[in-house]
Short mmCIF file of C-alpha atoms in Angstrom, two decimals:
data_model
loop_
_atom_site.label_atom_id
_atom_site.label_comp_id
_atom_site.label_asym_id
_atom_site.label_seq_id
_atom_site.Cartn_x
_atom_site.Cartn_y
_atom_site.Cartn_z
CA MET A 1 21.16 -13.00 20.74
CA ALA A 2 22.67 -15.24 23.42
CA LEU A 3 24.47 -17.09 20.60
CA GLY A 4 26.62 -14.06 19.99
CA PRO A 5 27.30 -12.29 16.65
CA HIS A 6 30.01 -14.77 15.62
CA ASN A 7 27.71 -17.81 15.87
CA ILE A 8 24.93 -15.93 14.17
CA ARG A 9 27.15 -15.28 11.18
CA GLN A 10 27.97 -18.99 11.00
CA SER A 11 24.26 -19.96 10.99
CA GLU A 12 22.18 -20.51 7.86
CA TRP A 13 18.91 -19.47 9.46
CA ILE A 14 17.95 -16.86 12.07
CA CYS A 15 14.39 -16.24 13.25
CA TRP A 16 12.21 -15.56 16.29
CA LEU A 17 9.25 -17.94 16.10
CA PRO A 18 7.58 -20.89 17.79
CA PHE A 19 9.63 -23.99 17.03
CA THR A 20 6.59 -25.70 15.50
CA PHE A 21 6.55 -23.04 12.79
CA LEU A 22 10.05 -23.99 11.72
CA LEU A 23 9.19 -27.69 11.62
CA GLN A 24 6.13 -26.98 9.45
CA LYS A 25 7.44 -24.32 7.07
CA LEU A 26 11.20 -24.49 6.64
CA PRO A 27 11.18 -27.80 4.70
CA MET A 28 9.34 -25.87 1.94
CA CYS A 29 12.33 -23.55 1.63
CA LEU A 30 15.32 -25.84 1.82
CA GLU A 31 15.60 -26.18 -1.95
CA PRO A 32 18.54 -24.02 -3.10
CA GLY A 33 17.42 -20.70 -4.51
CA MET A 34 14.15 -20.66 -2.58
CA PHE A 35 13.07 -17.92 -0.26
CA LEU A 36 10.40 -18.01 2.55
CA GLY A 37 8.74 -15.20 4.51
CA PRO A 38 5.70 -14.12 6.57
CA TYR A 39 4.22 -10.64 6.87
CA ASN A 40 3.72 -8.49 9.94
CA THR A 41 4.51 -8.81 13.64
CA LEU A 42 6.50 -12.08 13.59
CA PHE A 43 10.06 -10.85 13.29
CA LEU A 44 11.68 -13.49 11.09
CA ILE A 45 14.93 -12.60 9.44
CA PHE A 46 16.86 -14.13 6.62
CA LEU A 47 15.39 -16.38 3.88
CA SER A 48 12.17 -14.71 3.02
CA ALA A 49 8.64 -15.71 2.68
CA ALA A 50 5.39 -13.88 3.08
CA CYS A 51 2.28 -14.86 4.99
CA ALA A 52 -1.27 -13.63 4.94
CA SER A 53 -1.96 -10.83 7.41
CA PHE A 54 -4.81 -10.76 9.87
CA ASN A 55 -5.95 -7.20 10.61
CA VAL A 56 -6.67 -7.15 14.33
CA ASN A 57 -8.46 -3.79 14.25
CA ALA A 58 -10.21 -3.87 10.85
CA ASP A 59 -13.58 -3.21 12.55
CA GLU A 60 -12.31 -0.22 14.52
CA CYS A 61 -13.77 2.40 12.16
CA LEU A 62 -14.88 2.90 8.58
CA MET A 63 -11.39 3.96 7.54
CA THR A 64 -9.82 0.69 8.73
CA ARG A 65 -12.56 -1.30 6.96
CA MET A 66 -11.59 0.39 3.68
CA GLN A 67 -7.88 -0.21 4.31
CA GLU A 68 -8.70 -3.87 4.79
CA MET A 69 -10.28 -3.98 1.34
CA SER A 70 -7.14 -2.61 -0.29
CA LEU A 71 -4.77 -4.89 1.64
CA ASP A 72 -6.86 -8.02 1.04
CA TYR A 73 -6.51 -7.50 -2.72
CA HIS A 74 -2.78 -6.93 -2.34
CA PHE A 75 -2.25 -10.19 -0.47
CA THR A 76 -4.81 -12.50 -2.06
CA VAL A 77 -4.02 -11.43 -5.64
CA GLU A 78 -0.69 -9.60 -6.03
CA GLN A 79 1.32 -11.60 -3.52
CA GLU A 80 -0.25 -14.95 -4.44
CA VAL A 81 0.42 -14.42 -8.13
CA GLY A 82 3.94 -13.11 -7.54
CA SER A 83 4.77 -16.17 -5.47
CA SER A 84 3.10 -18.83 -7.66
CA THR A 85 4.81 -17.53 -10.82
CA TYR A 86 8.15 -16.81 -9.08
CA ALA A 87 7.85 -13.23 -10.35
CA PHE A 88 9.22 -10.14 -8.63
CA PHE A 89 7.82 -9.96 -5.16
CA GLY A 90 7.08 -6.89 -2.99
CA PHE A 91 8.29 -8.35 0.28
CA ASN A 92 6.83 -6.66 3.37
CA GLY A 93 9.71 -6.57 5.79
CA THR A 94 7.96 -6.50 9.16
CA ALA A 95 8.28 -10.26 9.17
CA GLY A 96 9.88 -12.96 7.08
CA VAL A 97 12.41 -15.74 7.00
CA TRP A 98 15.53 -14.97 4.99
CA ARG A 99 18.29 -17.28 3.93
CA ILE A 100 21.51 -15.51 4.92
CA ASP A 101 23.09 -16.33 1.57
CA ALA A 102 20.22 -14.55 -0.18
CA LEU A 103 20.59 -11.45 1.98
CA ASN A 104 24.33 -11.29 1.50
CA GLU A 105 24.24 -11.94 -2.23
CA ALA A 106 21.61 -9.23 -2.69
CA GLY A 107 23.94 -6.70 -1.07
CA GLY A 108 22.38 -6.51 2.37
CA TRP A 109 20.09 -3.94 3.90
CA LYS A 110 20.31 -0.47 2.29
CA ASP A 111 18.76 2.75 3.54
CA ARG A 112 18.76 4.61 0.24
CA THR A 113 14.94 4.74 0.14
CA THR A 114 12.09 4.51 2.65
CA VAL A 115 11.13 1.04 1.31
CA GLU A 116 14.24 -0.93 2.30
CA ASP A 117 12.30 -4.20 2.41
CA MET A 118 11.08 -3.83 -1.20
CA ASP A 119 14.59 -2.73 -2.26
CA LEU A 120 16.12 -5.87 -0.77
CA ALA A 121 13.50 -8.15 -2.29
CA VAL A 122 13.93 -6.75 -5.80
CA ARG A 123 17.71 -7.06 -5.55
CA ALA A 124 17.39 -10.66 -4.33
CA SER A 125 15.09 -11.43 -7.27
CA LEU A 126 17.61 -9.93 -9.69
CA LYS A 127 20.18 -12.37 -8.25
CA GLY A 128 17.89 -15.31 -9.06
CA TRP A 129 16.35 -15.95 -5.61
CA LYS A 130 12.71 -17.02 -5.45
CA PHE A 131 10.02 -16.14 -2.92
CA LEU A 132 7.20 -18.15 -1.33
CA TYR A 133 3.98 -16.60 -0.06
CA LEU A 134 2.35 -18.71 2.66
CA SER A 135 -1.31 -17.74 2.70
CA SER A 136 -2.07 -20.52 5.16
CA VAL A 137 -0.05 -18.72 7.86
CA LYS A 138 -1.94 -15.86 9.46
CA VAL A 139 0.06 -13.07 11.09
CA LYS A 140 -1.38 -10.24 13.13
CA ASN A 141 -1.32 -6.76 11.67
CA GLU A 142 -2.63 -3.48 13.04
CA LEU A 143 -3.93 -0.82 10.66
CA PRO A 144 -3.46 2.93 11.29
CA SER A 145 -6.65 4.25 12.90
CA THR A 146 -6.22 7.97 12.26
CA LEU A 147 -6.06 9.89 8.98
CA LYS A 148 -2.83 11.60 10.04
CA ALA A 149 -1.06 8.26 10.55
CA TYR A 150 -2.58 6.78 7.40
CA ARG A 151 -1.44 9.76 5.30
CA TYR A 152 2.15 9.40 6.55
CA GLN A 153 2.06 5.68 5.74
CA GLN A 154 0.67 6.21 2.25
CA HIS A 155 3.24 8.93 1.55
CA ARG A 156 6.02 6.45 2.36
CA TRP A 157 4.39 3.61 0.41
CA SER A 158 3.93 5.80 -2.68
CA CYS A 159 7.07 7.92 -2.58
CA GLY A 160 9.44 5.04 -1.71
CA PRO A 161 8.66 2.71 -4.66
CA ALA A 162 8.80 5.62 -7.14
CA ASN A 163 12.18 6.68 -5.80
CA LEU A 164 13.42 3.05 -5.81
CA PHE A 165 12.36 2.73 -9.47
CA ARG A 166 14.39 5.83 -10.33
CA LYS A 167 17.48 4.41 -8.59
CA MET A 168 17.19 0.81 -9.83
CA LEU A 169 16.10 1.26 -13.47
CA MET A 170 19.58 0.98 -14.99
CA GLU A 171 20.52 -1.82 -12.57
CA ILE A 172 17.51 -3.82 -13.80
CA ILE A 173 18.21 -3.14 -17.49
CA THR A 174 21.87 -4.18 -17.25
CA ASN A 175 21.24 -7.25 -15.09
CA LYS A 176 22.32 -10.50 -16.72
CA LYS A 177 20.87 -13.06 -14.29
CA VAL A 178 17.20 -12.66 -15.26
CA THR A 179 15.48 -13.00 -18.63
CA LEU A 180 14.37 -10.12 -20.82
CA TRP A 181 10.74 -11.04 -20.07
CA LYS A 182 11.30 -10.67 -16.32
CA LYS A 183 13.00 -7.34 -16.86
CA VAL A 184 9.96 -6.14 -18.82
CA HIS A 185 7.70 -7.48 -16.04
CA VAL A 186 9.48 -5.73 -13.19
CA ILE A 187 9.82 -2.42 -15.05
CA TYR A 188 6.38 -2.28 -16.64
CA SER A 189 4.07 -4.26 -14.37
CA PHE A 190 5.73 -4.25 -10.93
CA PHE A 191 6.95 -0.63 -10.92
CA MET A 192 5.30 1.42 -13.70
CA VAL A 193 1.72 0.15 -13.57
CA ARG A 194 1.24 -0.75 -9.88
CA LYS A 195 3.54 1.77 -8.18
CA ILE A 196 3.33 4.84 -10.42
CA VAL A 197 0.67 4.83 -13.14
CA ALA A 198 -2.12 3.48 -10.89
CA HIS A 199 -1.85 6.50 -8.57
CA LEU A 200 -1.50 9.07 -11.36
CA VAL A 201 -4.32 7.75 -13.50
CA THR A 202 -6.77 7.44 -10.59
CA PHE A 203 -6.35 11.07 -9.60
CA ILE A 204 -5.77 12.73 -12.98
CA PHE A 205 -8.55 10.90 -14.79
CA TYR A 206 -11.30 10.86 -12.15
CA CYS A 207 -10.55 14.11 -10.33
CA VAL A 208 -9.19 16.32 -13.15
CA VAL A 209 -9.96 15.09 -16.69
CA LEU A 210 -13.48 13.68 -16.17
CA PRO A 211 -14.74 16.83 -14.39
CA ALA A 212 -13.08 18.97 -17.07
CA THR A 213 -15.14 17.26 -19.80
CA VAL A 214 -18.18 18.92 -18.22
CA LEU A 215 -16.63 22.34 -18.86
CA VAL A 216 -15.45 21.41 -22.36
CA PRO A 217 -18.35 19.50 -23.97
CA GLU A 218 -16.37 19.01 -27.20
CA VAL A 219 -14.26 16.47 -25.29
CA GLU A 220 -16.27 13.33 -24.76
CA VAL A 221 -15.24 10.33 -22.69
CA PRO A 222 -17.13 7.15 -23.69
CA LYS A 223 -19.18 5.61 -20.91
CA TRP A 224 -17.39 2.26 -21.21
CA GLY A 225 -14.11 4.04 -20.35
CA ALA A 226 -15.54 6.31 -17.68
CA VAL A 227 -17.94 3.92 -15.94
CA TYR A 228 -18.15 0.31 -17.07
CA ILE A 229 -14.54 -0.89 -17.20
CA PRO A 230 -13.47 0.96 -14.02
CA SER A 231 -16.53 -0.41 -12.21
CA ILE A 232 -15.72 -3.99 -13.23
CA ILE A 233 -12.06 -3.61 -12.16
CA THR A 234 -13.11 -2.11 -8.80
CA ILE A 235 -15.63 -4.90 -8.11
CA LEU A 236 -13.02 -7.54 -8.91
CA ASN A 237 -10.58 -5.84 -6.54
CA ALA A 238 -13.20 -5.82 -3.78
CA VAL A 239 -14.19 -9.48 -4.13
CA GLY A 240 -11.37 -10.44 -1.78
CA THR A 241 -13.28 -8.81 1.10
CA PRO A 242 -16.89 -9.97 0.57
CA ARG A 243 -18.02 -8.76 4.00
CA SER A 244 -17.32 -5.19 2.95
CA LEU A 245 -18.91 -5.18 -0.53
CA HIS A 246 -21.68 -2.89 0.75
CA LEU A 247 -18.95 -0.27 1.39
CA LEU A 248 -17.85 -0.31 -2.26
CA VAL A 249 -19.05 3.22 -3.07
CA PHE A 250 -17.41 4.71 0.04
CA TRP A 251 -14.21 2.81 -0.75
CA ILE A 252 -14.09 4.23 -4.31
CA LEU A 253 -14.64 7.82 -3.09
CA PHE A 254 -12.06 7.45 -0.31
CA GLU A 255 -9.46 5.90 -2.62
CA ASN A 256 -9.95 8.76 -5.10
CA VAL A 257 -9.30 11.23 -2.29
CA MET A 258 -6.16 9.41 -1.22
CA SER A 259 -5.01 9.28 -4.84
CA LEU A 260 -4.28 13.02 -4.59
CA HIS A 261 -1.90 12.38 -1.67
CA ARG A 262 -0.35 9.35 -3.41
CA THR A 263 0.14 11.25 -6.69
CA LYS A 264 1.96 14.05 -4.87
CA ALA A 265 4.17 11.48 -3.08
CA THR A 266 4.87 9.67 -6.35
CA PHE A 267 6.13 12.85 -8.00
CA ILE A 268 8.28 13.58 -4.94
CA GLY A 269 9.85 10.13 -5.26
CA LEU A 270 10.44 10.37 -9.02
CA LEU A 271 11.93 13.86 -8.76
CA GLU A 272 13.74 13.26 -5.44
CA ALA A 273 12.14 16.40 -4.00
CA GLY A 274 12.20 17.65 -0.41
CA ARG A 275 10.30 14.93 1.49
CA VAL A 276 11.68 11.99 -0.51
CA ASN A 277 13.46 10.42 2.50
CA GLU A 278 10.99 11.48 5.14
CA TRP A 279 10.52 8.59 7.58
CA ILE A 280 7.74 8.92 10.16
CA VAL A 281 6.82 5.74 11.99
CA THR A 282 3.14 4.92 11.43
CA GLU A 283 1.33 5.65 14.65
CA LYS A 284 -0.94 2.82 15.80
CA LEU A 285 -3.11 2.71 18.88
CA GLY A 286 -2.27 -0.84 19.92
CA ASP A 287 -4.73 -3.23 21.47
CA ALA A 288 -2.60 -3.36 24.60
CA LEU A 289 -3.50 0.23 25.39
CA LYS A 290 -7.20 -0.59 25.12
CA GLY A 291 -7.07 -3.41 27.62
CA LYS A 292 -5.61 -1.50 30.56
CA ALA A 293 -7.13 -2.33 33.88
CA ASN A 294 -8.22 1.20 34.67
CA ASN A 295 -10.10 1.34 31.36
CA LYS A 296 -10.35 5.12 31.59
CA ALA A 297 -12.23 6.90 28.87
CA ALA A 298 -10.01 8.32 26.21
CA LYS A 299 -9.58 12.06 26.20
CA LYS A 300 -10.48 13.79 23.02
CA PRO A 301 -7.55 15.68 21.60
CA ARG A 302 -7.78 19.43 21.83
CA PHE A 303 -9.43 20.89 18.74
CA ARG A 304 -6.89 22.68 16.54
CA PHE A 305 -8.62 23.95 13.46
CA GLY A 306 -5.45 24.76 11.50
CA GLU A 307 -3.99 21.27 11.91
CA ARG A 308 -7.15 19.61 10.57
CA LEU A 309 -7.33 21.60 7.33
CA HIS A 310 -5.94 20.01 4.18
CA LEU A 311 -5.88 22.72 1.53
CA LEU A 312 -5.18 20.50 -1.50
CA GLU A 313 -8.21 18.33 -0.69
CA LEU A 314 -10.40 21.41 -0.10
CA GLY A 315 -9.26 22.98 -3.41
CA THR A 316 -9.95 19.77 -5.33
CA GLY A 317 -13.35 19.47 -3.64
CA ALA A 318 -14.24 23.04 -4.64
CA TYR A 319 -13.23 22.26 -8.24
CA LEU A 320 -15.38 19.13 -8.36
CA PHE A 321 -18.32 20.94 -6.76
CA PHE A 322 -18.11 23.73 -9.33
CA CYS A 323 -17.97 21.19 -12.18
CA GLY A 324 -20.99 19.44 -10.67
CA CYS A 325 -22.99 22.68 -10.55
CA TYR A 326 -22.00 23.46 -14.17
CA ASP A 327 -23.13 19.97 -15.22
CA VAL A 328 -26.53 20.46 -13.56
CA VAL A 329 -27.12 23.61 -15.59
CA PHE A 330 -25.47 22.82 -18.92
CA GLY A 331 -24.46 19.17 -18.96
CA LYS A 332 -26.09 16.16 -20.60
CA ASN A 333 -24.12 13.22 -19.17
CA HIS A 334 -25.38 13.45 -15.56
CA TYR A 335 -21.81 13.36 -14.21
CA PHE A 336 -23.00 15.71 -11.42
CA ILE A 337 -24.12 12.68 -9.35
CA TYR A 338 -20.56 11.45 -9.14
CA LEU A 339 -19.03 14.94 -8.95
CA TYR A 340 -21.12 15.98 -5.96
CA ALA A 341 -20.42 12.70 -4.11
CA GLN A 342 -16.68 12.98 -4.80
CA ALA A 343 -16.65 16.66 -3.81
CA ILE A 344 -18.28 15.82 -0.48
CA ALA A 345 -15.65 13.10 0.12
CA PHE A 346 -12.87 15.64 -0.54
CA PHE A 347 -14.52 18.18 1.80
CA ILE A 348 -14.91 15.61 4.59
CA VAL A 349 -11.21 14.75 4.42
CA GLY A 350 -10.16 18.35 3.75
CA PHE A 351 -11.90 19.62 6.89
CA GLY A 352 -10.42 16.76 8.98
CA CYS A 353 -13.74 15.07 9.71
CA VAL A 354 -12.46 11.52 9.27
CA GLY A 355 -9.90 9.53 11.26
CA THR A 356 -9.33 12.23 13.89
CA PHE A 357 -10.44 10.38 17.04
CA VAL A 358 -10.95 6.65 17.50
CA PRO A 359 -12.84 5.61 20.68
CA HIS A 360 -11.67 2.69 22.77
CA SER A 361 -13.34 -0.58 21.87
#
């Protein structure tokens, strides 16, 4: 900042990083039309690349372990593929290096949604700019340790992309700088499948339709569609975090519970309903707080029963439990094993028995 705003505007690059990083990484991005950027905690601005994140508190609790599994797939598969094929790239804006020309040509930072970083990245891609994902660069990242903070984060991450899709659809269709194939990719794969359909299908199929087939035996879902294919996809998603493969069942149940919250947020974004622009900063404990000299024991928050109840989760859990009981008496497919396990997961979250208090490490 000592350079002053005038000199900053005259510069091609602006970032806050060790100088050795610039010597090692910027030569990869000097080709016109390229875009570099890391992810999380290193505040680089203006070109844009993404780096692999290192979750500093992944071992804090079971919930952070399951978050790590989801994020590892996002970075090791989605970001790697998006970068290597120069496809549309979901830039995570906590850190990155942006070329000022790319930022200006894309139209600059806009606050029309709660995912401004993704908005900027998609607009830059529509202008022909390319992104690099640097998996060799590890950047620190802290995961939310409480369910309340995680729910706020997931609401923003689900509602924002859906709302951005609504606002950018015609802009993508009428764009003349990218090929028809890339338009199909960003509309169908980047937005529809990953940001909208994935949330809706997970909740509607596994928490509504599949249990309903127990009550309506005339409707039969083949086992390859209900069990085999989803299991293979889930295992492939979890391979990126081999140390947590033994948590696979818990991860599936937890993700199905969170799919209710994400589905609700997706509809809010698509319909631009009441909480569409709600921005609540994700609360994180911070390792700095844990290392204080006094090292006093953390005080448990006062128990407030009403604040810990989540009625939608409790209602869904009751529905799944009823379907499980019905399947025990009348069913033939033995879905009750899954239905009871999923109902328990919904009850645990619904009664606020997960992610409410994290002890100091």
